[in-house]
XYZ file of C-alpha atoms in Angstrom:
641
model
C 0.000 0.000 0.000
C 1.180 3.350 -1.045
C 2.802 5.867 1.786
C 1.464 8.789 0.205
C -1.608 10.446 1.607
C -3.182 12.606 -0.416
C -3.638 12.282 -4.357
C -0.707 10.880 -6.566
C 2.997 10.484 -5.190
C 4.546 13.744 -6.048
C 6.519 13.757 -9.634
C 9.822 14.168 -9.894
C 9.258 18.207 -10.888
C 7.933 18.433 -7.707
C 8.911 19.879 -4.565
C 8.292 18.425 -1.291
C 5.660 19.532 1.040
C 7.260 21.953 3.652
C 6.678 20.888 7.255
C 4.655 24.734 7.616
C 2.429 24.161 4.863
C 0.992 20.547 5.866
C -2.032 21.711 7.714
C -2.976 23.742 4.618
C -2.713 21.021 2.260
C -4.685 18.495 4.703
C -7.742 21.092 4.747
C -7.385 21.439 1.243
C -7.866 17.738 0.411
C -10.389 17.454 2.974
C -12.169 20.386 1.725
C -12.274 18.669 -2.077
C -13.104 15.288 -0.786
C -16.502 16.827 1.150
C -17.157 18.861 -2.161
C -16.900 15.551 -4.068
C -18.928 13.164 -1.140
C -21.806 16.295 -1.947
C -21.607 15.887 -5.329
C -21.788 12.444 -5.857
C -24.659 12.008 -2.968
C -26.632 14.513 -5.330
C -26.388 11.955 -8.231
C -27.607 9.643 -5.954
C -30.832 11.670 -4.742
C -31.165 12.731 -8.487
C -32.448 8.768 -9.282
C -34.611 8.996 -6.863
C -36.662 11.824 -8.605
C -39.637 10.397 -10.615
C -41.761 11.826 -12.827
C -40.817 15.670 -11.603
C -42.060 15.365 -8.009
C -42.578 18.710 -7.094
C -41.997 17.298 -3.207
C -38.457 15.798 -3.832
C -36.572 19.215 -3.165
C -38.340 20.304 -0.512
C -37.837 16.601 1.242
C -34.288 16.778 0.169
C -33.191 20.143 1.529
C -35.800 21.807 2.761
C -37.630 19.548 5.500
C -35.963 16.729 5.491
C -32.248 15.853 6.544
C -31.498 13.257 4.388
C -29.431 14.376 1.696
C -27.324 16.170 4.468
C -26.613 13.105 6.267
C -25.992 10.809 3.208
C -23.412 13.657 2.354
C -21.741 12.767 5.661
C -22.224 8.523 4.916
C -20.402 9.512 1.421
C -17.986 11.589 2.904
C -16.608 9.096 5.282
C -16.878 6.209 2.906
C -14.223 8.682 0.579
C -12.405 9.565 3.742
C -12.103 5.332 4.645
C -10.867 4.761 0.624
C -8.230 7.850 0.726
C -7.219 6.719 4.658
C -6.682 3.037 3.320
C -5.550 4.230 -0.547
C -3.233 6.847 0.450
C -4.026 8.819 -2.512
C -7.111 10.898 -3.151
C -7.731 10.969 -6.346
C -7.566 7.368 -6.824
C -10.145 7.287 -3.823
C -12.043 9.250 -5.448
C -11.997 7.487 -8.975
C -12.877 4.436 -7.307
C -15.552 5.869 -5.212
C -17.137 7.549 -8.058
C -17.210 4.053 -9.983
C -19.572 2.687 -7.142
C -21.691 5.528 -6.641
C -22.699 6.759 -10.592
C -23.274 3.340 -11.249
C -25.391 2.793 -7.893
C -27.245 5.695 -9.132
C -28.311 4.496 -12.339
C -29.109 0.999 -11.891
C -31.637 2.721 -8.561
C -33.081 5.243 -11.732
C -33.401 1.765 -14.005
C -34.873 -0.612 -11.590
C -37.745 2.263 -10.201
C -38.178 3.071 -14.117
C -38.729 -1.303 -14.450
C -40.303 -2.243 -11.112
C -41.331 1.120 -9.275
C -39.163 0.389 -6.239
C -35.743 1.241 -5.545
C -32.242 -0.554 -4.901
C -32.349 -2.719 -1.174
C -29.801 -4.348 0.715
C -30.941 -7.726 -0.371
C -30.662 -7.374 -4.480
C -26.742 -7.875 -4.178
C -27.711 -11.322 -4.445
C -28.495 -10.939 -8.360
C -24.725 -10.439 -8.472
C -24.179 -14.003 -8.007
C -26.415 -14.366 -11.121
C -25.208 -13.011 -14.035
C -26.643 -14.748 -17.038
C -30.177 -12.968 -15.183
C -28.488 -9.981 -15.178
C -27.422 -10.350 -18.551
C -30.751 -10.927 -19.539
C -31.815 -7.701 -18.649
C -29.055 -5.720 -20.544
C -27.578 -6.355 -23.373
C -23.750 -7.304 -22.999
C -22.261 -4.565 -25.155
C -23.670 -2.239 -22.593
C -21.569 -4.104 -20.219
C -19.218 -3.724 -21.782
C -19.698 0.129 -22.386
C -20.011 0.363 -18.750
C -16.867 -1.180 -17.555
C -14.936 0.775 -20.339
C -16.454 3.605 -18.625
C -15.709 3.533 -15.522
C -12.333 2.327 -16.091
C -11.796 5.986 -17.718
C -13.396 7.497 -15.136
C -10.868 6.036 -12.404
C -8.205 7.162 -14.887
C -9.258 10.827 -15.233
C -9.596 11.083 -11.802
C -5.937 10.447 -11.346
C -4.823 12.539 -14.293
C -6.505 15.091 -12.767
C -4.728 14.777 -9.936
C -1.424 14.613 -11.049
C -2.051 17.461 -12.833
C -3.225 19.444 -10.012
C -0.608 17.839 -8.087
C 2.521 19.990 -9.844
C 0.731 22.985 -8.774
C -0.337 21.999 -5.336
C 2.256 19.512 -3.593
C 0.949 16.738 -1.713
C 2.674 15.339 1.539
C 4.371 12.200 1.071
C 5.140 10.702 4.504
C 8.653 9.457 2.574
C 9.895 13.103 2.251
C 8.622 14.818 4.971
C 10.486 15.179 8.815
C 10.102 12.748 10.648
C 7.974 14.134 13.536
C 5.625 15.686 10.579
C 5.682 12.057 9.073
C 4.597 10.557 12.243
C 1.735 13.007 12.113
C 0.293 11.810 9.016
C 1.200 8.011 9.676
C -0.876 8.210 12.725
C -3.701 10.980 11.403
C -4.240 8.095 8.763
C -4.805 5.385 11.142
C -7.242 7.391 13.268
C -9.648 8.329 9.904
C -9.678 4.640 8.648
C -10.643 3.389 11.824
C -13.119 6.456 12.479
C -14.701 5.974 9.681
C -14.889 2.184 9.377
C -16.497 2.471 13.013
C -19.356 4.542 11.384
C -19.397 3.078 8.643
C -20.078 -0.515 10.047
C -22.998 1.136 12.541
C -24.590 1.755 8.820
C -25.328 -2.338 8.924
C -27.181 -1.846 12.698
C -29.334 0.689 10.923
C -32.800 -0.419 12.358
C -31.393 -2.130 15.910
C -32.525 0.322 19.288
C -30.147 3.568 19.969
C -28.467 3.247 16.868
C -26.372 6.368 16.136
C -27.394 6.777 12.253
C -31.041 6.205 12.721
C -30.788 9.048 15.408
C -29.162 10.704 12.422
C -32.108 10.461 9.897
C -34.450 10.825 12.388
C -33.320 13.983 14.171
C -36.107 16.205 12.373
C -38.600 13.608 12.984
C -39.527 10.612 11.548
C -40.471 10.280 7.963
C -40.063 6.641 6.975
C -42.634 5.728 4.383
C -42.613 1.947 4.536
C -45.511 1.439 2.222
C -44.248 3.382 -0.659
C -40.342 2.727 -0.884
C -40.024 5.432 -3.501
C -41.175 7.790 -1.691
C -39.095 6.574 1.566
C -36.014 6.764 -0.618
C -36.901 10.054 -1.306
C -38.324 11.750 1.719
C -34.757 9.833 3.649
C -32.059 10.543 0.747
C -31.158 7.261 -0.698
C -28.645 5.760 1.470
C -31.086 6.413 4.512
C -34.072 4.487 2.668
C -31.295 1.799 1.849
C -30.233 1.500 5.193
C -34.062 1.442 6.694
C -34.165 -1.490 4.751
C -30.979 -3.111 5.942
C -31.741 -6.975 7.310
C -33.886 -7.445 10.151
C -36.394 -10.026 12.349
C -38.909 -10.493 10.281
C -41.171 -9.708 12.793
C -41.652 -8.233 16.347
C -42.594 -10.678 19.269
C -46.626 -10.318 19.249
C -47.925 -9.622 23.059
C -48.772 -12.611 24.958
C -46.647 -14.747 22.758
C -46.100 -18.011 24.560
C -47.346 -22.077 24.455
C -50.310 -21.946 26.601
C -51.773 -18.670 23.737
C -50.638 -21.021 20.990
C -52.687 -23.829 22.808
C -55.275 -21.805 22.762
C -55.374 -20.967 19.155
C -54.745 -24.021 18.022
C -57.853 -25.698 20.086
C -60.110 -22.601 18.696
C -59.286 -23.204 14.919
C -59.507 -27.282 15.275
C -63.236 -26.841 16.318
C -63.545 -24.452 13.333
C -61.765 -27.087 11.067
C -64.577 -29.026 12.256
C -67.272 -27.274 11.875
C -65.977 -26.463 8.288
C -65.065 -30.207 7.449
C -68.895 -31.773 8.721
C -70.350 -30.249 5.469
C -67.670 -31.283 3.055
C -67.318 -34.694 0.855
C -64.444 -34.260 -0.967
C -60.849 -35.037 -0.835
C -57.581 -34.144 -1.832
C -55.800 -37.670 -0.835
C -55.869 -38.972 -4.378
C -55.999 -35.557 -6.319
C -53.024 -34.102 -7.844
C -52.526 -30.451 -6.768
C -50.934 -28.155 -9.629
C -49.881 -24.274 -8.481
C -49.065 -22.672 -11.026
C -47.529 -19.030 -11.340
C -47.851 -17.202 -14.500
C -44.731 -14.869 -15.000
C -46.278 -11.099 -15.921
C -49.713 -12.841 -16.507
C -52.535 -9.572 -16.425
C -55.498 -8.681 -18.449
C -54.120 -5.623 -19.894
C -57.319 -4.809 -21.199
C -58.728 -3.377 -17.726
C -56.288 -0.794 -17.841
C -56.744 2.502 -19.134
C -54.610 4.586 -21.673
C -54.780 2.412 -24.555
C -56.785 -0.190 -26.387
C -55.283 -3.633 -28.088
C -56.965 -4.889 -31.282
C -58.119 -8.123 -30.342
C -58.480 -9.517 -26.656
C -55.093 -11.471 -25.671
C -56.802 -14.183 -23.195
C -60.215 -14.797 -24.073
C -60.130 -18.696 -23.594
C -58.581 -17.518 -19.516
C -61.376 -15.170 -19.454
C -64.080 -17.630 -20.451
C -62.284 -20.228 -18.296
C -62.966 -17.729 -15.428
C -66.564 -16.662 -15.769
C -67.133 -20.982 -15.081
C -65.378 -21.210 -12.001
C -63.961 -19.825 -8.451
C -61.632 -16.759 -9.509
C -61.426 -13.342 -9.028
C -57.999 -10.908 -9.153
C -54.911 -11.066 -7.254
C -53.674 -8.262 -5.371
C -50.032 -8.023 -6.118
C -47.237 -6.726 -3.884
C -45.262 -5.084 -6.428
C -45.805 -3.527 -9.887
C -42.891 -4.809 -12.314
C -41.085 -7.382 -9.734
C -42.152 -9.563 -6.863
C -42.495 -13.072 -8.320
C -41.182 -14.970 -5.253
C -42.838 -12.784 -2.943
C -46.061 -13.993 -4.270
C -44.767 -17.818 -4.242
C -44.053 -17.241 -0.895
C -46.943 -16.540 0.089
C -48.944 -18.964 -1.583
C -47.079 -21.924 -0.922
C -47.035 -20.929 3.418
C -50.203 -18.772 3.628
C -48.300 -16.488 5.212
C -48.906 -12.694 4.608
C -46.157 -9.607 3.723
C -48.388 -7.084 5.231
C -47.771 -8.851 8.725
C -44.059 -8.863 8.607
C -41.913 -5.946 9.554
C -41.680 -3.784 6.075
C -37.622 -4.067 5.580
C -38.911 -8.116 4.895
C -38.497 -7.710 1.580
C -37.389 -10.934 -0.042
C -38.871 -13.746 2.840
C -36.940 -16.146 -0.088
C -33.505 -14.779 0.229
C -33.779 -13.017 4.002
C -35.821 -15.774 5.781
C -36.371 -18.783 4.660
C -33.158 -19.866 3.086
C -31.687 -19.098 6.475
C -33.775 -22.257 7.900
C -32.942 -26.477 7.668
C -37.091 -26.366 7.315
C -40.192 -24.495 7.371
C -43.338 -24.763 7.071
C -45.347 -24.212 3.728
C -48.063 -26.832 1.770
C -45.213 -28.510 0.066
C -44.607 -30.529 4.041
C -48.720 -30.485 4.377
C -49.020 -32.247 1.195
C -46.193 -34.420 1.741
C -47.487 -35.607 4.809
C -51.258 -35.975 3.022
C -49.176 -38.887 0.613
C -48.217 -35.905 -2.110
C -45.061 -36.350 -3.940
C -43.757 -32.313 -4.024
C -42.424 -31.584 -7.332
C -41.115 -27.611 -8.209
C -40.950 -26.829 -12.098
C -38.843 -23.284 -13.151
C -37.929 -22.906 -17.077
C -34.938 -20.818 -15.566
C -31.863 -21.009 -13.555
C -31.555 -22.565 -9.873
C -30.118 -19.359 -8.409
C -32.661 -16.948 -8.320
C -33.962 -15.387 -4.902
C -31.705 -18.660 -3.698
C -34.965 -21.211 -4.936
C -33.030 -24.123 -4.735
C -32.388 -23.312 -0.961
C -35.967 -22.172 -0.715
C -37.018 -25.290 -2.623
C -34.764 -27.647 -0.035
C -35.883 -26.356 2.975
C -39.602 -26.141 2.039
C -39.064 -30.002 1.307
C -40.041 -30.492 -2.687
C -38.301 -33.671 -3.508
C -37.623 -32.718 -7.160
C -36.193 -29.129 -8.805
C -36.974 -29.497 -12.485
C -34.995 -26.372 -13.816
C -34.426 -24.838 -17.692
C -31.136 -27.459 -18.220
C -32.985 -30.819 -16.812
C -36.299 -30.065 -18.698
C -38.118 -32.419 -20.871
C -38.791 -30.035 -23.256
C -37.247 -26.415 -23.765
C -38.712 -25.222 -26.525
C -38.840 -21.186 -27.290
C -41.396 -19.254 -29.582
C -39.680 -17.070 -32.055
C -37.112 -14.694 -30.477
C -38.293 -15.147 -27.404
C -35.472 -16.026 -25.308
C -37.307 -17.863 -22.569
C -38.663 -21.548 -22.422
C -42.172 -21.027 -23.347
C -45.414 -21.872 -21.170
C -46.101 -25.209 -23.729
C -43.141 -26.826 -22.719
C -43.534 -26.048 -18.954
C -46.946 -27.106 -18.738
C -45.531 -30.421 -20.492
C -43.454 -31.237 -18.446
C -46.037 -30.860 -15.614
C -48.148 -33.956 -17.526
C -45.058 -35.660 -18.128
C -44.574 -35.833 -14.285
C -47.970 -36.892 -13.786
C -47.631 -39.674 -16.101
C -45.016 -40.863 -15.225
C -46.072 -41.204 -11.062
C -47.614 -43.910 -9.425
C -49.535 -41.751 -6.800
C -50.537 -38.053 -6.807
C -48.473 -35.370 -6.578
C -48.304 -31.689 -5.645
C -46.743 -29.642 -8.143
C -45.549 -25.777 -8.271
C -44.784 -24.410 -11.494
C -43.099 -20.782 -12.054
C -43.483 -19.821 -15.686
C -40.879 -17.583 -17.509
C -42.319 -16.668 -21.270
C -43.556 -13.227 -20.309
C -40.663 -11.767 -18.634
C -39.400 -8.636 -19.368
C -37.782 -7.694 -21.491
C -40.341 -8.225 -24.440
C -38.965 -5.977 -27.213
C -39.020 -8.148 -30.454
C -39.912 -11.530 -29.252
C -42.491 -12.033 -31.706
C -43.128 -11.499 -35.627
C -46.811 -10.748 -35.186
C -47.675 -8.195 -31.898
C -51.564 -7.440 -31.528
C -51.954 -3.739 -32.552
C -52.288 -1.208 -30.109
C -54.081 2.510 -30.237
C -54.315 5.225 -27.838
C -50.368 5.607 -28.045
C -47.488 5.014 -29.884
C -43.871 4.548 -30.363
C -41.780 2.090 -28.318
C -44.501 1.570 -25.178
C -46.901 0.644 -28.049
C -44.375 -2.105 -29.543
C -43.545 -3.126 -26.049
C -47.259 -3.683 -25.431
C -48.131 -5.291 -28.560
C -45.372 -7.560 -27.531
C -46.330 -8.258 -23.889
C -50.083 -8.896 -25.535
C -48.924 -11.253 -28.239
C -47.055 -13.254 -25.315
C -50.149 -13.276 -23.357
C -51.807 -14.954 -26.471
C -49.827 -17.439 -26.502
C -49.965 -18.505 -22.845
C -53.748 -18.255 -23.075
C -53.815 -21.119 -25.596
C -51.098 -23.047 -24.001
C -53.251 -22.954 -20.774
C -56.323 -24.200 -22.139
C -54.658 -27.254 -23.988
C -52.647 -27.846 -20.612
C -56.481 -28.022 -19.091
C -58.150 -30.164 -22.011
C -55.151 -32.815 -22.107
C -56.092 -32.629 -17.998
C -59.360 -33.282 -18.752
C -58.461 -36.107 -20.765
C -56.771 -37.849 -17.844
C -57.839 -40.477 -15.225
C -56.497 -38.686 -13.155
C -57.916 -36.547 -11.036
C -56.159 -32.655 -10.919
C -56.957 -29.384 -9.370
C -54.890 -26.587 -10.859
C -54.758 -23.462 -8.845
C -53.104 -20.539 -11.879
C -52.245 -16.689 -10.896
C -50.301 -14.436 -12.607
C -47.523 -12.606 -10.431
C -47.561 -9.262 -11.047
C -48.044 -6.296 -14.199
C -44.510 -6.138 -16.364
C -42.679 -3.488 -16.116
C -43.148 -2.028 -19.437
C -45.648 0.895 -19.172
C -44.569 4.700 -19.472
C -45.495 7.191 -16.915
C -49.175 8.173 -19.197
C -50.451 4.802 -18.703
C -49.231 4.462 -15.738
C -51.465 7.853 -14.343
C -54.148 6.838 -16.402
C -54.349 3.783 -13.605
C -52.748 5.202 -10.710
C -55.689 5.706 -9.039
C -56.820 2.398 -6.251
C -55.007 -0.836 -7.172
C -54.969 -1.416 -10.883
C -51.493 -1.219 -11.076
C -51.623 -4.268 -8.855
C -53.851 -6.492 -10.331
C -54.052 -9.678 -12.029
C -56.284 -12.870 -12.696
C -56.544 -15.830 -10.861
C -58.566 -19.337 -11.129
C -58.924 -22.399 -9.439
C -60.001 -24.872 -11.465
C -61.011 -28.892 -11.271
C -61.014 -32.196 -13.420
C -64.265 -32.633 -11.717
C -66.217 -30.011 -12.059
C -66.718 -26.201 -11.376
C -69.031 -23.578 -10.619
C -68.865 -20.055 -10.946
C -67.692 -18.290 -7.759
C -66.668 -15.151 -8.333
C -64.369 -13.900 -5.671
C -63.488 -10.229 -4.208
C -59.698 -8.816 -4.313
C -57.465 -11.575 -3.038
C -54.170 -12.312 -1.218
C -52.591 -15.340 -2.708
C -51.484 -16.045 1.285
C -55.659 -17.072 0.937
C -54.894 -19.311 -2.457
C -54.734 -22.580 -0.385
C -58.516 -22.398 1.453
C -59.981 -21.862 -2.123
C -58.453 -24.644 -3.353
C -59.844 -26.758 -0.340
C -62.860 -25.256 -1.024
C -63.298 -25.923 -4.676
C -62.001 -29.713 -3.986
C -64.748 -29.329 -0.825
C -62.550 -31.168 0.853
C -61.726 -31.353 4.767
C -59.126 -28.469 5.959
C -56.612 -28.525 8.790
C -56.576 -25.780 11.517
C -54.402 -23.319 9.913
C -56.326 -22.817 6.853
C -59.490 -23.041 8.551
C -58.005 -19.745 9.986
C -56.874 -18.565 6.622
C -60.391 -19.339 5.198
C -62.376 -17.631 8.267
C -60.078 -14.600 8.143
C -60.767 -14.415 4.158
C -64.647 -14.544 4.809
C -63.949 -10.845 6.336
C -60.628 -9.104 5.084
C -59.991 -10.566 1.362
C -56.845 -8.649 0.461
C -53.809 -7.683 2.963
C -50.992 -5.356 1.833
C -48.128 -3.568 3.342
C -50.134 -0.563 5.354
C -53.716 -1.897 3.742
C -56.431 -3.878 4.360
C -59.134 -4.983 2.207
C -62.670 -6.173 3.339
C -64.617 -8.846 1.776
C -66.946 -5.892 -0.339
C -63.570 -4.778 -1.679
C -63.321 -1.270 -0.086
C -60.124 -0.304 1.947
C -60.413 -0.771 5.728
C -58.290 1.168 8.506
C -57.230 -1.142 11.214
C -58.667 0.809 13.822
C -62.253 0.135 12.387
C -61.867 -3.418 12.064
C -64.907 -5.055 13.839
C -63.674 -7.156 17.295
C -64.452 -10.703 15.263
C -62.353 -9.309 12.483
C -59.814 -8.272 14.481
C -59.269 -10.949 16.598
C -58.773 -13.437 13.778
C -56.026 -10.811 12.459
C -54.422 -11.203 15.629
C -54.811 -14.746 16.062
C -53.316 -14.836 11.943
C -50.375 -12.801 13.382
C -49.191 -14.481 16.456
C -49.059 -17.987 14.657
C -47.445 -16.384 11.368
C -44.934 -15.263 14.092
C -44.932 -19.024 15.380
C -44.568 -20.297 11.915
C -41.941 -18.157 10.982
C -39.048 -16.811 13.735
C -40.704 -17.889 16.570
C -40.467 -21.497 18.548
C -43.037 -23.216 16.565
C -45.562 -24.406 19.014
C -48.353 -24.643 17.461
C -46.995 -26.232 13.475
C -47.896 -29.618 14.770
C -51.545 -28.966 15.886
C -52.324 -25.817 13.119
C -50.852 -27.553 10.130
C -49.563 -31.404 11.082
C -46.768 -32.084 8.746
C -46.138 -28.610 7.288
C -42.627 -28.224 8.332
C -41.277 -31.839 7.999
C-alpha cells in the first residue's frame, strides 16, 4: 500500500511539502473530498426523482435531513478509501465508480419495477446470465470501459493538479511531521470504518445513524419505498431497509396462547369439514404461477386490437376466480410464491422483509409451507422453473420447504422457445407438468413458475396485436407483452383439455404474479388511481367439475382455502383460519387492508371478530416463521417436515 496520503505520489518536478504548509494542504484535500462526497450524494438523490415530483426538493433540503446526512455517509466512505488508498484521487476514482453506477441501476430498476435498490438485491450479483438478460452485454461492456476511464481521469486530474499543489508524502517529509500523518491516517480509517459498520445496525434500538435520519422527525414511508427513498435521501431508505427479524414478538406470545389458538381453529376445522365430501388424498394439486400474466385490457390509456386471453377469461366466468392483489408492480415473483405456498402474509411482517426467499427462509434447515402439508397428506412435491436454480436462492428455498424434485431450464423435458423469445415457453412447462404426472404412481403436488412473459419483451415475436391510444416504443412493447399473453392463453387451455383427458384426477390453482414493467409514466397515471397497477387474474379450477364463484380482491397467502374449497374437501386448523379470516378481510398489503366488499379498511375500524382473527393470523405467522413453533404440529400437522 502506497505511503502517500493525499492524491498521486509527487513527480519528480515536484517539490516536497514543507513541514509549515501541511495543515494547509490536509484542509485542502479534505475540503475537495466533502465537495466531491456532496456531489456524488446529489447523483444519488437525483435517481430517486420520478416523474418531476414537485416534493423531492423540498424533502431533500428543505424539510428533510437526508441528503445532508448521506453527504456525511459519502464523505466518510471517501475519507475510509483515501485513509486506506493513500491517494485521493484514486479514492475518489474508485468511489465515483460505485456511486454513478449505484445511481443508475436505482433510476433503471424504479423506471422497471417502481421500487428502488435494497440491501438484499446484491444477491443478483451471483447471477449473471439474469443480469445479462436484462441488458444487453455490449452495454456491459460500455459500462466497464467507462468507468475504467473514469478512475483514470480522476488520477490525471490529480497529477495534474498535483505539480501545482504539492501533496505530503510521509517518505519526504520530517520525521515528527511524518509521524503526524502516519498516525492521522490510522485514526480516519478506523473512524470511519467504526461509522461506517454502525450503517449495517441501521434499524437495531439507539443506533447512532437512525438518530441521524431521524433527528427532524420521523419520515419513513414503509408502504411506498419510492417515496421513503426520497423523503430519507437514498442511502437512509437503503439502510431502513438493511436486514432485520422479520417480525416483532406479538404480546402474549407463549405455548399456553398457541394452545389456545390451536384448540379454537380445530373446532372451526370441524365445523368447516362436517359439510364437506371431498378429498384431496388422491388428487393431484398443480400451483401454477404465470410470470407477468394480467389482463391488460382493464387498464386505461390504450386499447389492443383483439383480446389477448379470451379462452382464460371464459375459463374464469365458469369457475372460483377473481384478481390477485399483487405486492409489487414490475417485480415480486417470489414474494407472491411465498406466500402462496405458506399462507403467510407480507403485510404482517416488519416492512424491511423484503425478499422472505432470500432473508428468511433460506436461512432455515425447514419451514413450514403446503409442500410438508401435502407431503405428509401422501403428495409427492415436485417444483418446475424454465430458468436457472439461483434466483432469490430457490433451490435453498425449494430444499428447505421439502419439494423432492427441482426441475430447472437445463434438466427439462422439453425447452422449446417461440420465435425470439429467449425464454422456455409456457407449452413446454406445462408439459413437463403432464409428463410428471404420467409418469407417477400416486398423486403429486406440483408448483410451477413460468418464464415466457418476462421482461424484457422488445421483439420476441413477428406478429404483436396492434395497439391505439399511443405510440412509439410503449406501443411495440405492449403489442409484444399482448402477443405473449396470447400465446400462454392457448397453451393454458390445452394444458387443461389434455387434464381433462386424464384419469387422473387434478386441481390446478393458476395466478399471474404481477403487471410487467413495461408501461410509461401516461399509462401508468391513467391507472394510478386504487389498485390497478396491482392487479391480475386468478382461477382455481377442477377435473371434476366447477361452478362459478366469483371472488373479491385476493391475497394469494388465501390461495390454499380456495383450493380446499373448490375440492370441498376437509381443511386442517391453519387454513381453517386462513379461510375464516378471508370470509372478512380478502386482500392484505403492506399498510392496507381490504374487506370482503372490496373497499379499503383502517385497522382501527376493524370489527372485534375481524380483528381478533387478524391477531390470532399474526401471532401464529410469528410461530410459523421466527418464533419457537408451538403450534406447526396442531395448526398444520406435517407442514414443516
Amino acid at each position: 500500500m502506497s505511503t502517500s496520503l493525499v492524491a498521486e505520489d509527487a513527480t519528480t518536478e515536484e517539490q516536497a511539502v514543507a513541514p509549515h504548509r501541511l495543515p494547509v494542504v490536509l484542509r485542502r484535500g479534505a475540503a475537495l473530498s466533502l465537495l466531491v462526497a456532496a456531489l456524488l450524494t446529489f447523483a444519488l438523490e437525483l435517481s430517486t426523482l420520478w416523474r418531476g415530483d414537485p416534493r423531492w426538493f423540498g424533502d431533500q433540503f428543505v424539510t428533510g435531513v437526508g441528503y445532508y446526512a448521506d453527504t456525511l455517509v459519502m464523505w466518510l466512505a471517501l475519507l475510509f478509501l483515501w485513509a486506506l488508498i493513500g491517494r485521493l484521487w484514486w479514492a475518489i476514482g474508485l468511489l465515483s465508480a460505485i456511486a454513478l453506477p449505484l445511481a443508475a441501476a436505482n433510476r433503471i430498476k424504479i423506471s422497471l419495477r417502481e421500487e428502488p435498490i435494497y440491501p438484499s438485491d446484491v444477491d443478483f450479483l451471483s447471477e449473471p446470465g439474469f443480469l445479462g438478460s436484462m441488458v444487453s452485454p455490449w452495454k456491459v461492456v460500455l459500462l466497464v470501459v467507462a468507468l475504467v476511464a473514469l478512475v483514470a481521469a480522476c488520477v490525471l486530474v490529480g497529477r495534474r493538479l498535483a505539480r501545482r499543489y504539492p501533496h505530503p508524502s510521509v517518505l519526504r517529509l520530517p520525521r515528527r511531521e511524518a509521524v503526524v500523518v502516519g498516525g492521522l491516517r490510522a485514526v480516519v480509517l478506523l473512524v470511519s470504518a467504526l461509522l461506517l459498520f454502525q450503517t449495517t445496525k441501521f434499524n437495531e434500538p439507539g443506533n447512532f445513524w437512525r438518530g441521524v435520519y431521524e433527528s427532524r422527525g420521523d419520515h419513513w414511508r414503509y408502504w411506498n419505498q419510492k417515496t421513503n427513498y426520497r423523503s430519507n435521501g437514498f442511502f437512509g431508505g437503503l439502510f431502513y431497509n438493511m436486514p432485520i427479524s422479520a417480525m416483532g414478538e406479538p404480546f402474549a406470545y407463549n405455548e399456553p396462547a398457541m394452545d389456545e389458538i390451536s384448540a379454537r381453529y380445530a373446532e372451526v376445522a370441524d365445523r368447516i369439514n362436517q359439510h364437506r365430501t371431498g378429498t384431496l388424498d388422491d388428487v393431484n394439486v398443480v400451483l401454477v404461477l404465470s410470470e407477468s400474466f394480467t389482463d391488460p385490457t382493464q387498464l386505461d390509456g390504450f386499447d389492443l386490437e383483439t383480446d389477448p386471453i379470451p379462452r382464460t377469461r371464459a375459463l374464469m366466468r365458469q369457475t372460483t376466480s377473481g384478481t390477485m392483489l399483487a405486492q409489487l408492480y414490475g417485480g415480486g415473483t417470489a414474494n407472491m410464491e411465498f406466500e402462496t405456498l405458506t399462507g403467510q402474509s407480507l403485510a404482517l411482517f416488519r416492512p424491511q422483509m423484503i425478499s422472505p426467499y432470500q432473508m428468511l427462509v433460506a436461512g432455515y434447515e425447514r419451514f413450514p409451507s403446503a409442500v410438508g402439508w401435502f407431503k405428509a397428506q401422501g403428495h409427492r412435491p415436485i417444483a418446475i422453473h424454465p430458468y436457472m436454480v439461483g434466483m432469490y436462492k430457490r433451490e435453498q428455498v425449494y430444499r428447505t420447504f421439502g419439494f423432492e424434485e427441482f426441475i430447472h431450464d437445463t434438466s427439462m423435458g422439453s425447452q422449446e422457445k417461440i420465435e425470439d423469445n429467449p425464454y422456455i415457453d409456457d407449452h413446454a412447462a406445462f408439459d413437463e407438468v403432464l409428463d410428471q404426472i404420467d409418469g407417477s404412481a400416486g398423486p403429486l403436488m406440483v408448483n410451477l413458475v413460468t418464464m415466457q412473459n418476462h421482461i424484457p419483451v422488445d421483439n420476441h415475436y413477428d406478429d404483436p396485436i396492434g395497439v391505439t391510444g399511443i405510440g412509439g416504443d410503449e406501443a411495440d412493447r405492449i403489442g409484444q407483452y399482448a402477443r405473449g399473453l396470447a400465446h400462454t392463453d392457448e397453451a393454458l387451455a390445452e394444458f387443461l383439455t389434455d387434464l381433462k383427458k386424464r384419469d387422473e384426477k387434478t386441481i390446478v390453482l393458476f395466478y399471474g404474479d404481477h403487471l410487467p414493467g413495461i408501461y410509461d409514466s401516461d399509462v401508468k397515471d391513467a391507472n394510478s388511481a386504487g389498485t390497478a397497477l396491482n392487479q391480475t387474474p386468478f382461477f382455481v379450477w377442477s377435473t371434476e367439475g366447477n361452478a362459478p364463484r366469483p371472488m373479491p380482491l385476493t391475497s394469494p397467502a388465501f390461495f390454499l382455502p380456495l383450493v380446499y374449497r373448490v375440492a370441498d374437501a376437509p381443511v386442517p386448523p391453519y387454513l381453517a383460519l386462513l379461510d375464516k379470516l378471508h370470509d372478512r378481510i380478502s386482500a392484505l398489503h403492506q399498510g392496507r387492508i381490504i374487506g370482503s366488499d372490496g373497499n379499503e379498511i383502517d385497522a382501527a375500524d376493524l370489527d372485534p371478530t375481524s380483528r381478533q382473527l387478524l391477531n390470532d393470523l399474526r401471532l401464529v405467522q410469528y410461530d410459523f416463521s421466527i418464533g419457537r413453533r408451538y403450534s406447526v404440529d396442531s395448526m398444520w400437522p406435517g407442514a414443516d417436515r
